[in-house]
Short mmCIF file of C-alpha atoms in Angstrom, two decimals:
data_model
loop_
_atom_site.label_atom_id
_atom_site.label_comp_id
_atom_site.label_asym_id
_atom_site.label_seq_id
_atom_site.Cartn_x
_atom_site.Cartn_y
_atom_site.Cartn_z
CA UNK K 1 -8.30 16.69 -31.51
CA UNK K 2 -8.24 13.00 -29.67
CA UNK K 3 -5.53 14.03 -27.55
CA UNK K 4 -5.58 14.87 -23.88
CA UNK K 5 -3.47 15.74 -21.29
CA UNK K 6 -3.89 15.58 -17.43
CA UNK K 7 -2.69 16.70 -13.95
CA UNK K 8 -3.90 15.51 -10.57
CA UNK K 9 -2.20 17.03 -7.57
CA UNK K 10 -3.12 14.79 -4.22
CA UNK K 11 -2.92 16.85 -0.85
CA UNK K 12 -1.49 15.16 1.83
CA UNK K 13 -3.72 13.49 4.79
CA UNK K 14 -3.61 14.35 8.48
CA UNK K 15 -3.64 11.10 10.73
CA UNK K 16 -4.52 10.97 14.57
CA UNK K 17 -3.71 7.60 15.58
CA UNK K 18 -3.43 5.18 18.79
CA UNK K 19 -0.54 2.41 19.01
CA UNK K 20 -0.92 0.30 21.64
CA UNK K 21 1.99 -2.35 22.67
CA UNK K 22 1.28 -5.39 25.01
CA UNK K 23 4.51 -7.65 25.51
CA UNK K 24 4.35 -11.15 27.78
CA UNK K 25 7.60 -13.11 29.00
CA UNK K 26 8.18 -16.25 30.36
CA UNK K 27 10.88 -18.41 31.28
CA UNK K 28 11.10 -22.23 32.15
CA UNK K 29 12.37 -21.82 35.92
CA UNK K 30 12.83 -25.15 37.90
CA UNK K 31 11.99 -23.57 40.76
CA UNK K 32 7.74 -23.55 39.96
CA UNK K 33 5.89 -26.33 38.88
CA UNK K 34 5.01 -24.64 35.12
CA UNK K 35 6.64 -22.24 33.26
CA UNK K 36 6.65 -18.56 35.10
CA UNK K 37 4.27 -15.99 32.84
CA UNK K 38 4.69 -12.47 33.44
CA UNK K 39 2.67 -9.35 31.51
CA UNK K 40 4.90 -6.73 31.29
CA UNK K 41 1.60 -4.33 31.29
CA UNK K 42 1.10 -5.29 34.82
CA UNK K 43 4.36 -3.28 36.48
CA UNK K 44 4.21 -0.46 33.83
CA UNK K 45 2.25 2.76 33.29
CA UNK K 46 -0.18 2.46 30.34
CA UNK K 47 1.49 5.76 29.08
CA UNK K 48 4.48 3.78 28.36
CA UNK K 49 3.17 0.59 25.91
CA UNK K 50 -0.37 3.08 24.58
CA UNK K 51 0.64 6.77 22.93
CA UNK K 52 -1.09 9.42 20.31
CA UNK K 53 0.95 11.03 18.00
CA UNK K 54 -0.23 12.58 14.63
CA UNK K 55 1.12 11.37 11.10
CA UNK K 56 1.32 13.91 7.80
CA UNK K 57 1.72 11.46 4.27
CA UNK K 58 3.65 13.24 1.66
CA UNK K 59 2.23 15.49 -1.31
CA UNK K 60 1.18 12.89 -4.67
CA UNK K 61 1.51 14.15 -8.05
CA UNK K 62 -0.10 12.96 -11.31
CA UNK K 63 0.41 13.56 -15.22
CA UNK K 64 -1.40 11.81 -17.63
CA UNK K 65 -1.99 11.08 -21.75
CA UNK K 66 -4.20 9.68 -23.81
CA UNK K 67 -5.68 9.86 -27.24
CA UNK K 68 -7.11 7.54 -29.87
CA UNK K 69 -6.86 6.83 -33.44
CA UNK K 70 -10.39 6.50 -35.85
CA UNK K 71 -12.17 5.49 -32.26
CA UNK K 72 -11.23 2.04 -32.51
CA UNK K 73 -8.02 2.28 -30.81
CA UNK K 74 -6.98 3.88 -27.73
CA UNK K 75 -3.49 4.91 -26.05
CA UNK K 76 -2.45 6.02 -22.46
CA UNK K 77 0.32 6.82 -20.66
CA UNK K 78 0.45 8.15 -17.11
CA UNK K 79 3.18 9.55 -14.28
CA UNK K 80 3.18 9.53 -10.76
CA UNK K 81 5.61 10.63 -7.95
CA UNK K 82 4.98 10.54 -4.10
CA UNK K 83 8.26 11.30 -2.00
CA UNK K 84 7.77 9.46 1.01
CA UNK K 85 10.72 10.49 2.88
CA UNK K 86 9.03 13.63 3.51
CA UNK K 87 6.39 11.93 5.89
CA UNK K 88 6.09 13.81 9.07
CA UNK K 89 5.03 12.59 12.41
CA UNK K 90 4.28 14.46 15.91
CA UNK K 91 3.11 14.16 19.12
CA UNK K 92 0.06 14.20 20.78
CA UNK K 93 0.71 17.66 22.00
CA UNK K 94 1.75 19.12 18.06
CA UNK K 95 5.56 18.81 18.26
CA UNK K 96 7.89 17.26 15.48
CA UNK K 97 9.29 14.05 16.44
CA UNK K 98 12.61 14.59 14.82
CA UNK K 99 14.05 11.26 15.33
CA UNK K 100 11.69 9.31 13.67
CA UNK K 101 11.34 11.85 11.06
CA UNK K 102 15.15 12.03 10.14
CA UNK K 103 15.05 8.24 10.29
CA UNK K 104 12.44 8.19 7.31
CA UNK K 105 14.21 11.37 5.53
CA UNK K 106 17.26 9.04 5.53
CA UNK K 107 15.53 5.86 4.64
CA UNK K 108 12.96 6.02 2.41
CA UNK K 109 12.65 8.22 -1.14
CA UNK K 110 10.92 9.07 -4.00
CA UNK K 111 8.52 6.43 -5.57
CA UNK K 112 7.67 6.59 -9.24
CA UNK K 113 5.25 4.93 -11.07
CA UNK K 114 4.74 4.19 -14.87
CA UNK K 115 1.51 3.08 -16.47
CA UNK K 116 1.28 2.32 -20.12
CA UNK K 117 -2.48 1.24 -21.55
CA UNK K 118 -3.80 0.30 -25.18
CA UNK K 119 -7.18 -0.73 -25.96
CA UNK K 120 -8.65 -1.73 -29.44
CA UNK K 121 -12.61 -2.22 -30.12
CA UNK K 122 -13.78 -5.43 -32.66
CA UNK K 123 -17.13 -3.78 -32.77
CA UNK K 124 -18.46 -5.11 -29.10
CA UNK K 125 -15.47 -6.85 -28.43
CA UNK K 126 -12.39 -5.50 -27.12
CA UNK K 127 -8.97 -6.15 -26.40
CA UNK K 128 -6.40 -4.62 -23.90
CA UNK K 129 -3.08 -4.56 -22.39
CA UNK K 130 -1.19 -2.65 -20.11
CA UNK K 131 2.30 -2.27 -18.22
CA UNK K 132 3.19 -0.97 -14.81
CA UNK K 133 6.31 -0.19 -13.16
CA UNK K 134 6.64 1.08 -9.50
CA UNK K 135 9.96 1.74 -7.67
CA UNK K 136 10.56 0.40 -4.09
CA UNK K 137 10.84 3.63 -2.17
CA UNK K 138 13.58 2.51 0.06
CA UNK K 139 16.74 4.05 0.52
CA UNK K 140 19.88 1.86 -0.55
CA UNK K 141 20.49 0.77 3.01
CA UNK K 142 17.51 1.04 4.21
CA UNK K 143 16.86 -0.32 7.62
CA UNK K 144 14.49 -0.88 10.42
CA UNK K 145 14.86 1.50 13.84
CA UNK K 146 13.26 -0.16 17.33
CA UNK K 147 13.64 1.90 20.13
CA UNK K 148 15.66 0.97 22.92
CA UNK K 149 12.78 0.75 25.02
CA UNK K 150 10.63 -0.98 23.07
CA UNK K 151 9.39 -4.45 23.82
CA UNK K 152 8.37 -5.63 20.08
CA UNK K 153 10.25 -8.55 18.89
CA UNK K 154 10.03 -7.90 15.35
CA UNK K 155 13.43 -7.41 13.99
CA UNK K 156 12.61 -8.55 10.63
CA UNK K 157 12.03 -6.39 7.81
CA UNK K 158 12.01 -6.36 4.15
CA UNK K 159 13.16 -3.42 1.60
CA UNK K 160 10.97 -3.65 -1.67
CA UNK K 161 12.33 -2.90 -4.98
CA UNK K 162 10.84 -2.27 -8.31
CA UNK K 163 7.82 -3.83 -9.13
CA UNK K 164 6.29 -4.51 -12.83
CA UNK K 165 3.00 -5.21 -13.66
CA UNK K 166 1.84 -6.75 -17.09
CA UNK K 167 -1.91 -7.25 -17.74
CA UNK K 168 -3.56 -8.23 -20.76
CA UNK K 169 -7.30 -8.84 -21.14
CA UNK K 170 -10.96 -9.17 -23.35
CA UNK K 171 -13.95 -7.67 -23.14
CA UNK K 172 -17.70 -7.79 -24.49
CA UNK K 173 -20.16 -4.74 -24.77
CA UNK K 174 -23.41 -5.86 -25.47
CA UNK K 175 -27.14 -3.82 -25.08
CA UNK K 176 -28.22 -6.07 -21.92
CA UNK K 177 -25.01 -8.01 -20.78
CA UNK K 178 -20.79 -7.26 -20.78
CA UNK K 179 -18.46 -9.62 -19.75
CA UNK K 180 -14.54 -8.74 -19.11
CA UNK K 181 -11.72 -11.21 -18.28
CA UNK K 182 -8.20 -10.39 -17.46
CA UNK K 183 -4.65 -11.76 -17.06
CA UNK K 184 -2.40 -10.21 -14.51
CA UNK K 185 1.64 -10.96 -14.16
CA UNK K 186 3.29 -9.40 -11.18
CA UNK K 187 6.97 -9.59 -10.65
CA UNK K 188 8.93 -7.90 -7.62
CA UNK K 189 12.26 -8.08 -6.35
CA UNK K 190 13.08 -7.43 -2.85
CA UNK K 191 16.11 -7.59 0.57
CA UNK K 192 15.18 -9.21 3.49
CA UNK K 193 17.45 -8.95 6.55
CA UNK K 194 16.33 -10.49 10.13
CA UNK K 195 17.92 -8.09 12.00
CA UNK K 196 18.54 -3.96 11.75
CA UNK K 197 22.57 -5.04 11.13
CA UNK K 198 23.46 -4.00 8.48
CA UNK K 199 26.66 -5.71 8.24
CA UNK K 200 24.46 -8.94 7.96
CA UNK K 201 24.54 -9.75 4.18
CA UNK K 202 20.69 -9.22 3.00
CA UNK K 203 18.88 -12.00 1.09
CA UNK K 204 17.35 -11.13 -1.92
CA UNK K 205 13.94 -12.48 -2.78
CA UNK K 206 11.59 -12.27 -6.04
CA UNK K 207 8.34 -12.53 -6.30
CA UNK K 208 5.83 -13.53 -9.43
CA UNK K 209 2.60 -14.88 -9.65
CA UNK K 210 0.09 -14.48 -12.46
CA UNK K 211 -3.79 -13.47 -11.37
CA UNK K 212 -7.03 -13.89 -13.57
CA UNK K 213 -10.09 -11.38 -13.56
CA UNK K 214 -13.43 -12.26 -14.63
CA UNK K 215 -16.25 -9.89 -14.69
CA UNK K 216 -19.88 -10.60 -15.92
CA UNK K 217 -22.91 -7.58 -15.76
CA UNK K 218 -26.08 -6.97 -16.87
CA UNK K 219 -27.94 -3.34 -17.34
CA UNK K 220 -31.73 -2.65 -16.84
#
């Protein structure tokens, strides 16, 4: 039989990373003959704007489908789930830094992702199109936490929502040379809010653009 099923089962990776912070402010005093600069680095410890801590991404799951009919055609259909509230961070020194951690249990969820795929062969030539559809991942009111003793300025942030992909494309097998080309449309919908208010009404943005591929190879 054609058919065939599959399942992929992605670990999650261990991070150690560094974030450093550097913040400079200045204000137009009439006092001095040019503006007054100030580097916040220079009165504080480096401990305070430069700290390790250790990031865990969630478990990925996969299921999968194909088969094809007379070998001319070919179907496929695949499944994916990540759940990336359950990202874990920690300290330097291995404990669980719950705050942040409830903040992303509360804020961000499951993704799921949909691929559909068809190809059909015209001896060397061939012809394909596929669909894909991705949720955002983001809670309903999602929203961005800065620490209270933070000195980014970055208030903005933007919740994604589903995405869809639709591609359709060509293709040329020869003995010596192939040659593929490829159509992609990309639409996404998404909330952007300038501050972490969330009584502030969000504005909703979409996104679309349309991408071309072009591939040309040679064997020997």
């Amino acid at each position: 039989s054609p058919f065939r099923v599959g399942l992929a089962v992605h670990t999650p990776t261990w991070y150690e990373l560094t974030e450093s912070t550097n913040a400079t402010m200045s204000s137009d005093i009439l006092a001095y003959d040019s503006p007054y600069s100030q580097t916040l680095s220079d009165h504080l410890s480096s401990d305070y704007l430069t700290y390790d801590y250790k990031m865990i991404t969630p478990w990925k799951f996969n299921v999968s489908a194909g088969t094809t009919f007379g070998g001319v055609l070919a179907l496929g259909a695949e499944y994916e789930y990540s759940n990336y509230g359950a990202i874990k961070l920690y300290y330097e020194d291995g404990d669980e830094n719950t705050l942040m951690n409830d903040h992303t249990a509360n804020n961000l969820t499951g993704q799921h992702t949909l691929r559909f795929g068809a190809e059909k062969t015209f001896g060397t030539f061939y012809t394909r199109l596929g669909y894909n559809f991705q949720t955002g991942g983001y809670g309903q009111n999602a929203w961005k936490m800065l620490l209270l003793n933070s000195v980014q300025t970055n208030t903005a942030y933007t919740n994604l929502k589903h995405t869809q992909n639709i591609t359709c494309g060509v293709g040329f097998r020869g003995d010596v040379f192939y040659a593929d080309a490829a159509l992609l449309y990309s639409k996404q919908k998404a909330d952007f809010y300038p501050f972490d208010v969330l009584e502030l009404q969000a504005t909703s943005l979409s996104r679309s653009h349309v991408k071309g591929v072009m591939t040309l190879g040679m064997r020997f």
